[in-house]
Amino acid sequence: MTVKAKKRGELRNFRLVVVASSALTVLFLAWVVLGVGGRSVTELTSNIVQASAALVAAWACFNAANRNPYGFGRAWTASLHRAWRLLGSAALFWGLGQVVWTITELRSGEPGVPSLADAGYLTALPLLIAGVLAFPTAPMRATARLRTLLDGLLIAASLLFLGWSTVLGDAFRPSGTSTTLERAICLVYPLGDIVAVTIALVLLTRSRGRGVIHLSMIAVAVFSLLMSDLGFAYTNLSDSYGTGSLVDVGWVIGWLLLCASALKPTVAELRPSEDEEEPSITRLALPYAPLVVAAVTALIIQIVTGEFEPFLVYTGTMIGLLVISRQIVALIENRQLNARLRDTVQQLSVREQELKDGLRRELAAADQLRAADAMKDTFLRAVSHDLRTPLTAMLGVAVTLERTRLNLPREQALDLVGMLVEKTRKLERLLKDLLDLNRLEEGVLEPNRSLTDVRELVHRVVTEVDQLAGWPIDIEAEPIQAFIDGPKVERIVENLLLNTTRHTPPGTRVWVKALARGSDLELIVEDAGPGVPAELAGTIFEAFRRGAGPAPTMSHARGVGIGLSLVARFAALHGGHAWVDERWGGGAAFHVLLPDVVSYDRGYAQVLDRL
């Protein structure tokens, strides 16, 4: 099963559990309120639903402990597994305690406090606290950890103030109908829930996982358990508790919420650390929410009774001290933040200076490039020295003909005239290359496209270039027409062929190909020579770049290094590019790709019928 399919299945199961839990909660609430089937049936139904909810939550937590979230480290995953196992154990012990309660109630009526069922309930409390505390959170600085501790104490003190003013105060006072042990046990349940809720809320402010830990759902679940435990403590000590009352609804909701959060799919995504992410207003205000509720409760008590119990006075004083301490820590954090900001600004200033220095170096490099460009122009002017070779030969032929007054044997005269023609063409080609390179540099050369028979063009170039004599050439040209600048493409093929003859000895086989790649035209010239050195493959199409090594013959000496540069630039005029790689079987393979020049649309370019 793929990861996506597995996560879709997890999401589907989660949604089904949420719908089923909501329906069960509504049905259970209606059953309890209406007392369907009488008191005994309602009590039995309540016990079964509570035990089932806790045991199903235990199963879901153990299942989550065996699930590996994607994209997290080993330590993070191990912490998640440990937390879910502890929560599952808490739900299991609570469910077993509820089973014992149910059996005892069926046999001898409602059990009192303490009873054997309390062993399961009390064991669940430390496991619940340890499970919430075991969830992995983001690393924090020392001041942030201190602020987190103060947040926890502030939340716990506020919840204790609320619980004491509503339920726990009455539970702690001695009464004639309850023993000290009974009051202590009834007090332990809400106090343990307060600790668990506090830890969950504090960890929620430090959580980095998105959809991974679900601490918000767990906090709501524990808070629901807290409400039921408070209600149980109050009603039990006032001898008004009975199974199947509204108090039981909180336990059912709490365990079903825990079950749903355990089945919620995990997401392999982490928020940035606290130093990288600005905390939201909700996270900043979270520790103050219980404080606000406690303040409202204190105001109500003052209005109704006009006085506070000593314990509430002490608790309120502690809350005030915690608020002051938290503000002091916040001020210290702000000072540290300002110090870090100053350091950051200083570092940015240093970086800015480094950028300025780098810009100056780049400007110096640009000056060097301009100097190099001037040197290239100088080189172009100096390359005219290469014109002296054909001019010297032409002058020698002319002087010979003048001195002999054309009184030479016919064969000798024809050889001299042929040499004159060859040197003239070489001179013309060199001048044309230099002129085209200069026009390309100035950006004034534009392609003059027309419908051209590519196969005829290739055959014509191979036939008309005399310097190719001595190199066997195989032509593979598809019968296509393309919308190209014919003379420029001729120069591409010609320069590639002449480059091949300059770097391979006579007798080396050469292959010329013209292929249609959809609407693109690809020209390929391959040879069985020594190939192109790897260190030159990336720069061989640069101007004035000449291959290393001696020329194969004196009559085919290496050029001035502009032939392949013109190939690349003529290809760029057509929107294409040129490259070289190794030919299969040895040798070099030069490629030129001209895009969107071959088409099957009539009137633009077409594929001809094969001859």
XYZ file of C-alpha atoms in Angstrom:
611
model
C 0.000 0.000 0.000
C 1.356 3.424 -0.945
C 1.857 6.227 1.570
C -0.963 8.282 0.052
C -3.381 5.362 0.112
C -2.477 4.576 3.723
C -3.031 8.183 4.802
C -6.363 8.291 2.959
C -7.407 5.187 4.889
C -6.321 6.745 8.200
C -8.248 9.924 7.410
C -11.350 7.914 6.524
C -11.155 5.954 9.798
C -10.683 9.184 11.755
C -13.753 10.762 10.204
C -15.831 7.653 10.910
C -14.696 7.680 14.550
C -15.564 11.378 14.913
C -19.031 10.845 13.457
C -19.640 7.711 15.534
C -18.343 9.371 18.725
C -20.546 12.417 18.185
C -23.582 10.254 17.588
C -22.807 8.089 20.634
C -22.338 11.172 22.850
C -25.640 12.686 21.752
C -27.433 9.353 22.202
C -25.858 8.785 25.630
C -26.756 12.294 26.779
C -30.349 11.798 25.666
C -30.487 8.387 27.402
C -29.186 9.830 30.675
C -31.496 12.839 30.592
C -34.593 10.847 29.650
C -33.767 7.801 31.820
C -34.790 5.345 29.093
C -35.721 1.903 30.489
C -35.735 2.995 34.099
C -33.052 3.667 36.654
C -31.398 0.239 36.568
C -31.189 0.126 32.774
C -29.779 3.664 32.672
C -27.121 2.801 35.260
C -26.102 -0.375 33.408
C -26.000 1.477 30.079
C -23.896 4.275 31.576
C -21.397 1.824 33.058
C -21.083 -0.132 29.799
C -20.645 3.021 27.681
C -18.021 4.475 30.041
C -16.007 1.240 30.163
C -16.306 0.760 26.401
C -15.194 4.328 25.666
C -12.116 3.949 27.885
C -11.167 0.528 26.476
C -11.646 1.669 22.875
C -9.474 4.716 23.654
C -6.826 2.353 25.046
C -6.911 0.311 21.835
C -6.626 3.456 19.685
C -3.660 4.762 21.716
C -1.791 1.441 21.498
C -2.492 1.389 17.758
C -1.057 4.918 17.454
C 2.033 3.737 19.360
C 2.686 1.193 16.587
C 2.267 3.753 13.814
C 5.384 5.399 12.393
C 4.877 9.021 11.263
C 6.625 9.853 8.012
C 9.626 12.154 7.865
C 10.541 12.371 11.574
C 13.685 11.459 13.423
C 14.091 8.367 15.569
C 14.042 10.263 18.881
C 10.879 12.178 17.956
C 9.109 8.980 16.872
C 10.197 7.148 20.031
C 8.761 9.950 22.201
C 5.462 9.774 20.330
C 5.270 6.007 20.795
C 6.051 6.284 24.505
C 3.404 8.977 25.011
C 0.685 6.982 23.259
C 1.555 3.833 25.240
C 1.274 5.735 28.515
C -2.065 7.271 27.502
C -3.270 3.871 26.339
C -2.279 2.368 29.692
C -4.148 5.161 31.506
C -7.285 4.497 29.481
C -6.896 0.747 30.007
C -6.603 0.996 33.797
C -9.502 3.446 33.971
C -11.600 1.116 31.821
C -10.713 -1.867 34.010
C -11.628 0.185 37.059
C -14.981 0.972 35.453
C -15.504 -2.742 34.730
C -14.878 -3.498 38.411
C -17.269 -0.700 39.386
C -19.943 -2.166 37.083
C -19.555 -5.701 38.451
C -19.618 -4.445 42.039
C -22.699 -2.363 41.360
C -24.503 -5.327 39.757
C -23.717 -7.574 42.723
C -24.166 -5.348 45.762
C -25.309 -1.946 44.615
C -23.316 1.226 44.035
C -19.819 0.898 45.583
C -18.536 3.536 47.920
C -15.243 5.366 48.047
C -12.738 3.876 48.486
C -13.377 0.647 46.576
C -11.486 -1.828 44.409
C -12.448 0.239 41.346
C -10.488 3.189 42.733
C -7.287 1.184 42.264
C -7.801 1.357 38.506
C -8.894 4.999 38.557
C -5.976 6.123 40.728
C -3.459 4.151 38.642
C -4.759 5.885 35.509
C -3.975 9.366 36.879
C -0.130 9.224 36.976
C -0.129 7.360 33.663
C -2.275 10.099 32.142
C 0.053 12.811 33.458
C 3.165 10.938 32.302
C 1.616 10.328 28.878
C 0.870 14.007 28.300
C 4.314 14.965 29.585
C 6.052 12.445 27.286
C 5.014 14.128 24.040
C 7.979 15.638 22.134
C 8.206 19.405 21.914
C 10.455 22.027 20.377
C 13.793 22.866 22.044
C 13.785 26.175 23.917
C 16.215 28.639 25.425
C 16.741 28.803 29.200
C 14.545 31.890 29.649
C 11.845 30.347 27.487
C 11.921 27.199 29.651
C 11.591 29.350 32.771
C 8.660 31.206 31.226
C 7.077 27.878 30.320
C 7.432 26.712 33.928
C 5.804 29.911 35.153
C 3.028 29.457 32.592
C 2.395 25.982 33.961
C 2.296 27.196 37.536
C 0.003 30.060 36.528
C -2.391 27.719 34.722
C -2.349 25.217 37.604
C -2.936 27.929 40.228
C -5.806 29.417 38.212
C -7.437 26.009 37.732
C -6.919 25.249 41.435
C -8.591 28.547 42.326
C -11.520 27.680 40.071
C -11.815 24.134 41.393
C -11.521 25.158 45.024
C -14.068 27.939 44.748
C -16.594 25.628 43.058
C -16.082 22.054 44.332
C -12.813 21.298 46.087
C -13.409 23.692 48.982
C -16.515 21.800 50.034
C -14.768 18.468 49.453
C -11.878 19.425 51.716
C -14.045 20.539 54.624
C -14.712 17.750 57.140
C -18.258 16.428 57.229
C -20.065 13.911 59.300
C -20.878 11.573 56.413
C -17.462 11.319 54.728
C -14.177 9.960 56.012
C -10.791 11.597 55.566
C -9.718 8.883 53.081
C -12.866 9.374 51.047
C -12.292 13.131 50.884
C -8.650 12.615 49.973
C -9.494 10.224 47.120
C -12.202 12.512 45.800
C -9.682 15.335 45.938
C -6.955 13.398 44.097
C -9.010 12.922 40.926
C -9.563 16.610 40.030
C -6.077 17.590 41.228
C -4.535 14.995 38.926
C -6.683 16.209 36.050
C -5.612 19.799 36.784
C -1.961 18.731 36.512
C -2.650 16.883 33.232
C -4.559 19.817 31.735
C -1.803 22.198 32.804
C 0.888 20.071 31.163
C -1.166 19.722 27.984
C -1.736 23.474 27.718
C 1.921 24.257 28.407
C 3.123 21.713 25.867
C 0.630 23.090 23.384
C 2.470 26.421 23.518
C 5.726 24.596 22.723
C 4.395 22.174 20.121
C 6.060 22.266 16.696
C 4.094 19.515 14.994
C 1.240 20.299 12.625
C -1.293 17.520 12.964
C 1.266 15.298 14.669
C 0.683 15.521 18.415
C -2.948 16.782 18.581
C -2.316 18.261 22.025
C -5.284 20.582 21.603
C -7.657 17.598 21.346
C -5.907 15.860 24.231
C -6.180 19.010 26.384
C -9.916 19.183 25.698
C -10.256 15.466 26.511
C -8.441 15.833 29.850
C -10.463 18.971 30.630
C -13.660 16.965 30.054
C -12.377 14.316 32.482
C -11.592 17.122 34.957
C -15.177 18.425 34.802
C -16.567 14.958 35.521
C -14.089 14.374 38.353
C -15.051 17.710 39.908
C -18.709 16.819 39.574
C -18.098 13.375 41.060
C -16.177 14.831 44.028
C -18.946 17.312 44.771
C -21.897 14.929 44.356
C -20.206 12.000 46.087
C -19.317 14.012 49.175
C -22.840 15.414 49.274
C -24.294 11.889 48.886
C -26.093 12.881 45.677
C -24.035 10.960 43.091
C -25.627 8.125 41.212
C -24.480 6.159 38.180
C -26.215 7.380 35.034
C -26.161 11.063 35.986
C -24.908 13.932 33.809
C -21.519 13.679 35.512
C -20.836 10.480 33.539
C -21.111 12.326 30.209
C -17.763 14.085 30.746
C -15.899 10.778 31.109
C -17.473 9.409 27.941
C -16.602 12.580 25.997
C -13.046 12.636 27.352
C -12.189 9.048 26.424
C -13.868 9.316 22.994
C -11.871 12.491 22.289
C -8.683 10.682 23.261
C -9.653 7.843 20.932
C -10.268 10.276 18.048
C -6.977 12.124 18.585
C -5.088 8.812 18.590
C -6.674 7.847 15.257
C -6.105 11.244 13.633
C -3.625 10.896 10.731
C -0.133 12.202 11.281
C 1.443 14.770 8.981
C 5.190 14.871 8.328
C 5.590 18.590 8.761
C 7.246 20.625 11.470
C 6.902 24.297 12.198
C 10.140 26.271 12.475
C 11.678 26.579 15.898
C 10.569 29.273 18.295
C 13.430 31.503 17.213
C 12.359 31.237 13.573
C 8.613 31.629 13.910
C 6.690 34.506 15.428
C 4.281 33.034 18.027
C 0.597 33.573 17.395
C -1.659 35.662 19.634
C -3.536 32.499 20.649
C -0.376 30.798 21.897
C 0.740 33.936 23.733
C -2.652 34.361 25.430
C -3.152 30.675 26.269
C -1.662 30.830 29.832
C -3.886 33.820 30.622
C -7.177 32.134 29.657
C -7.564 30.227 32.994
C -6.371 33.378 34.795
C -9.160 35.439 33.231
C -11.757 32.825 34.182
C -10.356 32.713 37.750
C -10.536 36.512 37.962
C -14.170 36.484 36.833
C -14.924 33.771 39.411
C -13.246 35.817 42.165
C -15.334 38.832 41.168
C -18.505 36.757 41.382
C -17.496 35.412 44.821
C -16.801 38.939 46.038
C -20.193 40.129 44.822
C -22.105 37.148 46.237
C -20.333 36.489 49.557
C -18.270 39.599 50.103
C -15.277 37.611 51.446
C -12.720 34.953 50.446
C -11.586 31.814 52.195
C -7.979 31.932 53.412
C -6.960 29.284 50.877
C -8.377 31.361 48.013
C -6.571 34.428 49.359
C -3.285 32.523 49.405
C -3.939 31.090 45.951
C -4.835 34.514 44.550
C -1.671 35.989 46.048
C 0.384 33.206 44.439
C -1.298 33.877 41.100
C -0.404 37.586 41.372
C 3.234 36.751 42.160
C 3.354 34.334 39.230
C 1.986 37.003 36.882
C 4.643 39.471 38.076
C 7.392 36.835 37.726
C 6.214 35.973 34.230
C 6.324 39.617 33.189
C 9.856 39.933 34.563
C 10.924 36.873 32.565
C 9.179 38.332 29.496
C 11.163 41.554 29.962
C 14.380 39.548 30.181
C 13.410 37.682 26.996
C 12.720 40.984 25.258
C 16.139 42.280 26.273
C 17.758 39.121 24.946
C 15.728 39.473 21.757
C 16.898 43.075 21.378
C 20.485 41.923 21.896
C 20.041 39.269 19.215
C 18.512 41.881 16.928
C 21.498 44.164 17.475
C 23.828 41.288 16.683
C 21.792 40.532 13.577
C 21.939 44.167 12.464
C 25.681 44.173 13.034
C 26.064 40.985 11.037
C 23.950 42.484 8.271
C 26.188 45.553 8.275
C 29.213 43.312 7.919
C 27.494 41.408 5.111
C 26.586 44.707 3.445
C 30.220 45.783 3.557
C 31.240 42.410 2.152
C 28.704 42.863 -0.645
C 30.113 46.302 -1.395
C 33.612 44.838 -1.529
C 32.331 42.075 -3.760
C 30.657 44.645 -6.013
C 33.906 46.542 -6.309
C 35.642 43.314 -7.223
C 32.937 42.607 -9.797
C 33.412 46.073 -11.255
C 37.125 45.416 -11.466
C 36.377 42.098 -13.145
C 34.057 43.899 -15.567
C 36.887 46.275 -16.408
C 39.079 43.270 -17.042
C 36.387 41.804 -19.278
C 36.187 45.032 -21.218
C 39.933 44.939 -21.540
C 39.706 41.349 -22.742
C 37.048 42.413 -25.243
C 39.361 45.121 -26.508
C 42.097 42.518 -26.747
C 39.748 40.330 -28.784
C 39.122 43.212 -31.186
C 42.843 43.670 -31.388
C 43.163 39.980 -32.070
C 40.582 40.223 -34.842
C 42.670 42.919 -36.419
C 45.808 40.964 -35.863
C 44.319 37.817 -37.338
C 44.615 39.534 -40.675
C 48.131 38.162 -40.593
C 46.568 34.848 -41.490
C 45.533 36.480 -44.716
C 49.166 36.660 -45.727
C 49.378 32.897 -46.299
C 46.867 32.715 -49.185
C 47.987 36.140 -50.437
C 51.614 35.012 -50.568
C 50.633 31.888 -52.497
C 48.471 33.910 -54.871
C 51.295 36.406 -55.407
C 53.728 33.609 -56.105
C 51.427 32.089 -58.723
C 50.907 35.506 -60.351
C 54.659 36.235 -60.453
C 55.322 32.813 -61.972
C 52.749 33.352 -64.684
C 54.116 36.838 -65.378
C 57.729 35.752 -65.659
C 56.952 32.814 -67.913
C 54.581 34.968 -69.968
C 52.176 32.021 -69.759
C 54.681 29.887 -71.678
C 54.135 26.837 -69.434
C 53.070 23.294 -70.130
C 49.308 23.026 -70.030
C 49.229 20.713 -66.982
C 51.549 22.980 -65.001
C 49.508 26.040 -65.914
C 46.303 24.324 -64.853
C 47.870 23.367 -61.493
C 48.885 26.973 -60.889
C 45.438 28.241 -61.802
C 43.852 25.614 -59.495
C 46.122 26.710 -56.659
C 45.156 30.315 -57.334
C 41.468 29.430 -57.161
C 41.945 27.419 -53.944
C 43.830 30.204 -52.172
C 41.302 32.756 -53.333
C 38.438 30.723 -51.889
C 40.322 30.249 -48.631
C 40.889 33.990 -48.432
C 37.242 34.667 -49.196
C 36.089 32.218 -46.526
C 38.357 33.727 -43.868
C 37.193 37.236 -44.634
C 33.574 36.146 -44.610
C 34.012 34.453 -41.226
C 35.636 37.514 -39.744
C 32.950 39.797 -41.144
C 30.117 37.591 -39.879
C 31.690 37.271 -36.425
C 31.968 41.044 -36.153
C 28.350 41.527 -37.280
C 27.205 38.914 -34.765
C 29.084 40.708 -32.006
C 27.322 43.950 -32.919
C 23.919 42.216 -33.121
C 23.134 43.456 -36.620
C 22.942 40.030 -38.286
C 19.429 38.587 -38.628
C 18.370 35.282 -40.217
C 16.816 35.533 -43.677
C 14.511 32.505 -43.585
C 13.083 30.772 -46.602
C 11.787 27.324 -47.470
C 14.900 25.234 -48.067
C 15.478 21.629 -49.151
C 17.773 20.407 -46.387
C 18.900 17.225 -48.140
C 19.887 19.142 -51.270
C 21.706 21.687 -49.079
C 23.798 19.006 -47.386
C 24.697 17.278 -50.660
C 25.644 20.612 -52.214
C 27.992 21.521 -49.372
C 29.724 18.141 -49.413
C 30.145 18.331 -53.192
C 31.384 21.911 -53.485
C 33.936 22.065 -50.620
C 37.227 20.979 -52.211
C 39.020 20.610 -48.878
C 36.942 17.515 -48.142
C 38.796 15.466 -50.738
C 40.492 12.510 -49.062
C 37.858 12.047 -46.359
C 35.162 9.453 -47.137
C 31.819 11.053 -46.247
C 28.520 9.245 -45.686
C 25.372 11.342 -45.968
C 22.122 10.520 -44.191
C 19.715 13.360 -44.927
C 15.959 12.996 -44.719
C 13.992 14.498 -47.627
C 12.589 17.437 -45.680
C 12.163 21.139 -46.168
C 12.627 23.663 -43.421
C 12.103 27.373 -42.953
C 15.726 28.408 -42.377
C 18.414 30.810 -43.515
C 19.948 28.564 -46.185
C 23.370 30.242 -46.518
C 23.848 30.321 -42.749
C 22.959 26.628 -42.416
C 25.353 25.881 -45.291
C 28.064 27.625 -43.329
C 27.137 25.502 -40.260
C 27.585 22.256 -42.193
C 30.695 23.539 -44.003
C 32.451 24.717 -40.844
C 31.677 21.468 -39.049
C 33.111 19.463 -41.948
C 36.215 21.680 -42.232
C 36.742 21.405 -38.479
C 36.652 17.624 -38.863
C 39.251 17.645 -41.619
C 41.541 19.903 -39.573
C 41.655 17.463 -36.662
C 41.555 14.045 -38.371
C 44.003 12.520 -40.856
C 42.914 11.866 -44.459
C 41.051 8.615 -44.867
C 39.062 9.126 -41.637
C 35.388 8.361 -42.227
C 32.932 11.187 -41.678
C 29.153 10.992 -41.315
C 26.785 13.870 -42.066
C 23.151 13.585 -40.915
C 20.126 15.852 -41.235
C 17.191 14.514 -39.212
C 13.734 15.808 -38.347
C 12.900 15.648 -34.635
C 9.224 16.506 -34.843
C 9.243 20.175 -35.818
C 12.963 20.517 -34.979
C 15.868 20.013 -37.382
C 19.015 18.329 -36.078
C 22.299 18.465 -38.022
C 24.982 15.983 -36.976
C 28.598 15.662 -38.163
C 30.477 12.658 -36.778
C 33.980 11.365 -37.384
C 36.010 8.346 -36.393
C 38.956 10.459 -35.293
C 40.534 10.951 -31.868
C 37.535 12.839 -30.481
C 37.352 16.041 -28.451
C 39.298 16.226 -25.150
C 37.015 16.386 -22.133
C 38.573 19.665 -20.957
C 37.607 21.359 -24.239
C 34.065 20.024 -24.573
C 32.541 22.954 -22.678
C 34.543 25.725 -24.387
C 35.093 24.447 -27.910
C 32.386 26.722 -29.352
C 33.957 29.891 -27.913
C 35.614 32.331 -30.290
C 39.347 31.893 -30.952
C 39.342 28.535 -29.158
C 41.566 26.152 -31.120
C 42.054 22.475 -30.527
C 45.327 21.189 -29.162
C 47.763 18.989 -31.001
C 49.441 19.235 -34.410
C 47.491 19.525 -37.644
C 47.162 16.256 -39.596
C 48.642 17.784 -42.780
C 50.288 21.053 -43.750
C 47.596 21.720 -46.338
C 44.936 21.466 -43.650
C 46.554 23.512 -40.892
C 44.432 24.549 -37.915
C 42.403 27.720 -38.401
C 42.198 30.825 -36.250
C 39.452 29.389 -34.010
C 36.272 31.069 -35.246
C 34.658 28.291 -37.295
C 32.901 26.489 -34.432
C 32.066 29.821 -32.813
C 30.167 30.757 -35.975
C 28.401 27.382 -35.871
C 27.082 28.078 -32.379
C 26.114 31.661 -33.207
C 24.382 30.783 -36.465
C 22.439 28.137 -34.508
C 21.524 30.777 -31.899
C 20.229 33.019 -34.729
C 17.663 30.285 -35.409
C 16.836 29.958 -31.703
C 18.844 26.728 -31.427
C 22.098 25.584 -29.918
C 25.162 23.426 -30.646
C 26.995 20.862 -28.559
C 29.581 18.101 -28.896
C 29.799 14.678 -27.329
C 31.567 11.396 -27.900
C 30.522 9.312 -30.878
C 29.477 5.766 -30.142
C 32.399 3.631 -31.290
C 34.959 6.416 -30.925
C 35.406 9.876 -32.368
C 33.546 13.148 -32.047
C 29.892 13.946 -32.743
C 28.885 17.585 -33.297
C 25.164 18.373 -32.981
C 23.199 21.457 -34.013
C 19.489 21.698 -33.134
C 17.295 24.252 -34.915
C 13.865 24.337 -33.210
C 10.472 24.791 -34.862
C 11.766 24.960 -38.445
C 10.295 21.703 -39.754
C 6.531 21.472 -39.929
C 3.921 19.350 -41.604
C 1.704 22.365 -42.273
C 1.410 23.329 -45.910
C 2.738 26.772 -46.738
C 5.328 26.832 -43.972
C 7.520 23.725 -44.101
C 6.824 20.219 -45.237
C 8.219 16.716 -45.472
C 8.894 15.796 -49.082
C 8.140 12.438 -50.619
C 11.146 10.197 -50.524
C 13.008 9.897 -53.813
